[in-house]
Amino acid sequence: MRKAFEIRISGIVQGVGYRPFVYKTAASMNMSGFVANTGGEVLIHAEGIEEHLDSFIAYLRNNCPEGSRIQSFNVSQVEAKHFIDFKIIKSIQTENASIVIPPDISICEDCLKDISDQNSRFYNYSFTSCTKCGPRFSIISTIPYDRENTSMKNFEMCEDCKKEYENPENRRHHAQTICCSKCGPSFKLFDNNGIEQEEQPFEKTRMLVKQGFIIAVKGIGGFHLICDAKNIDSINKLRERKNRPAKPFAVMIKNINKVREYCCINEEEETILRGREKPIVLLEQKRPSSLSEFINPGLNRLGVMLPYSGIHEQLFDHELDAIVATSGNKSGLPLIINNNKAFEQLKDIADYFLIHNREILNRCDDSIISKNQFIRRARGYAPASIKCSTLSGSSILACGADLKNAFALFKGDTAHLSQYIGELDSLETYEAFKETVEKYKILFDIAPKIIACDMHPDYHTTKFAEKSGQKVVKVQHHYAHIASVIAEHGIKNEIIGVAFDGTGYGDDNTIWGGEFFVASLKDYIRFGHLRQVVLPGGDRAAKEPWRMAGVYLLDSFGPKYTNLRIPAVKELENRSWGTLVKTINSGINAVRTSSAGRLFDAISAILGICFVNTYEGQAAAELEAAADRMQRDFFEYEIPKGEKCVVDYRKTIISIVKEIEAGRSISEIAGKFHNTIAKSITEMCYNTKKETGLNTVALNGGVFQNQLLLEKTTKLLEDEGFKVYTNRIMPCNDGGILLGQIAVANQNIK
Ligand code: ZN
Ligand code: ZN
Ligand code: FE
């Protein structure tokens, strides 16, 4: 008997070749009817004889094209309309569909073959893509994901492209980004006076890179600044012009074989590096190396990515196999996506501009992954719509934090995570935050009733929430860090939360950052923290680790610290420490902090590794890089019995100074310091377990980007029988607290 079914499928089903996939399946199973995009879903009307229909539905339930992700699959019987064949039809507008926007996808193997095939009409064509690959989010203005809703709308398909687009047997059947050199976007090369260069743009670019020039290249989610990764002068020129003395640059390497030549890479890392998202992966660098040491001074890991589009493929040749590829922006400003802005802002940095005429509608930086931890979620991973099985309720906007900002919109049981926005301390980036929030509200059709934000009174995000006129839920920064882990793993019971972080505003108006909680999404108790010390100069303390060295030396040794025979004391004498001490001793305006990040800064400066940060987290990153990973010993510390558990590292500081005076190696001391922190965290958790019986620990906060610390702490905790959780899909830095904010706000409302 002939029957008809309507099937609605949600998830990542648009922009991934889902309709052509349905079409092919339907054609092979004698179905008639249609498939269409509707809102964020795919709608199928299928008619046929019962057995065929059953196997058709079963096949769709169990199979899907690469890149798609099914969230829901609903089948209902409808009246047969007696279609004679099966068609892909134009999108149908609907309301209330759950919307998922596909992220950008790196170029696929088949398209790569096309661009390297001299006989293909896509030979050397930078914008080659198909239903399996190409930009999505970065070019979308509204849903559904159809060509007229993307920045491809300005490019009318030529006859050849149209034929492929309409041919169900073709890989580019209904590929919204289909285009070729005849009809699609194209590149031009200009010098920094705006004069167009006559030669073939990519050929000339490669030549210029080899000659040592810096080129601004418009890519998928924004501009890169590129130069030869083996040319010390170019790299230093880039550092000088970008006013970025030491912050590591990312490197794009021609292919995986070359990556293996320069870096140690395990199977897991290789899978991530070569995955369809193509993020930057932090890899252990092989030394000595022909790559300049000025790419990542003082560090042993290198941020590596592979070319991820036809554009990037063409930046390499047989001589050029590694280029520095850093974000095209002025430091502190958002990534540039617009040609005019690029000329305006980068003309003193770049010598040449390689630009194209396809608009980038949504800014998306490169994502960064370290081991299996996100440092930054952006291109390829954003937007991401994740189901939170334990949450449901009113729609929420979670603003995130001011540092490493990312936000999220929540509706039903799904959180839509934004891409990394950046540091909101510049007006431009704050504007970008506000714009992107508005865009997401439209794209995902969510009007949030509740705004969740940090408690920090000076955060732009807090003020933004307060001004919104909506109900505001403020969530303490480190509780949000821990709640992020609880929500990500759907943990139902109370747990022990360890937030080791830079700084965040505490419940008691002091600055927190080394906190121990017993927490659930309902509530938390701060049962312990690091011994508080003065935070000299507020925010300046985070930029100038020598200040924290002074504070910890004074705290541990008292006034006699001046007699210590270590380089850090000399350094203090040369700085404005003398006046600072007077203010500290007078006790006026002395903000206090329990920040673990500042403790790592202090140790880095005491060891003479880094006195002044030229980028966020430099002192701590260099301390980790310096540490002897094989070290087993640790220093003494104290956890005095009292009302609240306080970890006191004064003995640690005294031992460290003794070892420096005794001529022990920095590497050994740094290794022992890491062990000490891991051991003290474990002891704190152990004490809590004895009292509460809890044996699950969540580790979170920016300090745990330190892989050595994370590994050691996890190991010790597991040896004590703890189950240890950290963020996997969220960054453990401030880019991850938005999920905690959502989860806590959601509970609060109930
Ligand atoms: Zn492709
Ligand atoms: Zn064409
Ligand atoms: Fe934080």
Tab-separated table of N, CA, C and O and ligand atoms in Angstrom, residues 121-122 156-162 178-184, ligand 2:
chain	number	residue	atom	x	y	z
A	121	ARG	N	38.410	22.310	-13.969
A	121	ARG	CA	38.077	23.722	-14.109
A	121	ARG	C	38.259	24.469	-12.785
A	121	ARG	O	38.126	25.683	-12.710
A	122	PHE	N	38.587	23.729	-11.725
A	122	PHE	CA	38.847	24.367	-10.432
A	122	PHE	C	40.347	24.487	-10.147
A	122	PHE	O	40.741	24.824	-9.042
A	156	GLU	N	26.864	35.409	-9.503
A	156	GLU	CA	25.898	34.587	-10.224
A	156	GLU	C	26.611	33.394	-10.851
A	156	GLU	O	27.670	33.557	-11.474
A	157	MET	N	26.029	32.213	-10.702
A	157	MET	CA	26.671	31.006	-11.222
A	157	MET	C	26.791	31.046	-12.737
A	157	MET	O	25.856	31.429	-13.428
A	158	CYS	N	27.954	30.596	-13.249
A	158	CYS	CA	28.108	30.445	-14.691
A	158	CYS	C	27.408	29.153	-15.130
A	158	CYS	O	26.936	28.382	-14.296
A	159	GLU	N	27.366	28.901	-16.428
A	159	GLU	CA	26.648	27.721	-16.945
A	159	GLU	C	27.203	26.423	-16.353
A	159	GLU	O	26.448	25.554	-15.912
A	160	ASP	N	28.534	26.325	-16.317
A	160	ASP	CA	29.161	25.094	-15.823
A	160	ASP	C	28.811	24.848	-14.358
A	160	ASP	O	28.510	23.730	-13.946
A	161	CYS	N	28.890	25.907	-13.558
A	161	CYS	CA	28.589	25.774	-12.128
A	161	CYS	C	27.122	25.415	-11.936
A	161	CYS	O	26.775	24.583	-11.101
A	162	LYS	N	26.274	26.055	-12.728
A	162	LYS	CA	24.841	25.795	-12.618
A	162	LYS	C	24.531	24.331	-12.908
A	162	LYS	O	23.746	23.697	-12.211
A	178	ILE	N	29.147	26.958	-4.402
A	178	ILE	CA	29.769	26.596	-5.684
A	178	ILE	C	30.114	27.854	-6.478
A	178	ILE	O	29.340	28.817	-6.537
A	179	CYS	N	31.302	27.851	-7.071
A	179	CYS	CA	31.736	28.947	-7.932
A	179	CYS	C	33.048	28.515	-8.579
A	179	CYS	O	33.655	27.533	-8.147
A	180	CYS	N	33.454	29.233	-9.617
A	180	CYS	CA	34.713	28.901	-10.268
A	180	CYS	C	35.386	30.204	-10.691
A	180	CYS	O	34.854	31.284	-10.456
A	181	SER	N	36.522	30.084	-11.347
A	181	SER	CA	37.266	31.298	-11.697
A	181	SER	C	36.481	32.178	-12.671
A	181	SER	O	36.724	33.375	-12.774
A	182	LYS	N	35.508	31.565	-13.369
A	182	LYS	CA	34.723	32.355	-14.319
A	182	LYS	C	33.677	33.207	-13.610
A	182	LYS	O	33.354	34.301	-14.037
A	183	CYS	N	33.090	32.653	-12.543
A	183	CYS	CA	31.921	33.328	-11.959
A	183	CYS	C	32.097	33.739	-10.502
A	183	CYS	O	31.306	34.516	-9.980
A	184	GLY	N	33.099	33.211	-9.826
A	184	GLY	CA	33.184	33.424	-8.374
A	184	GLY	C	34.088	34.565	-7.962
A	184	GLY	O	34.580	35.320	-8.804
B	2	ZN	ZN	31.383	29.088	-12.389
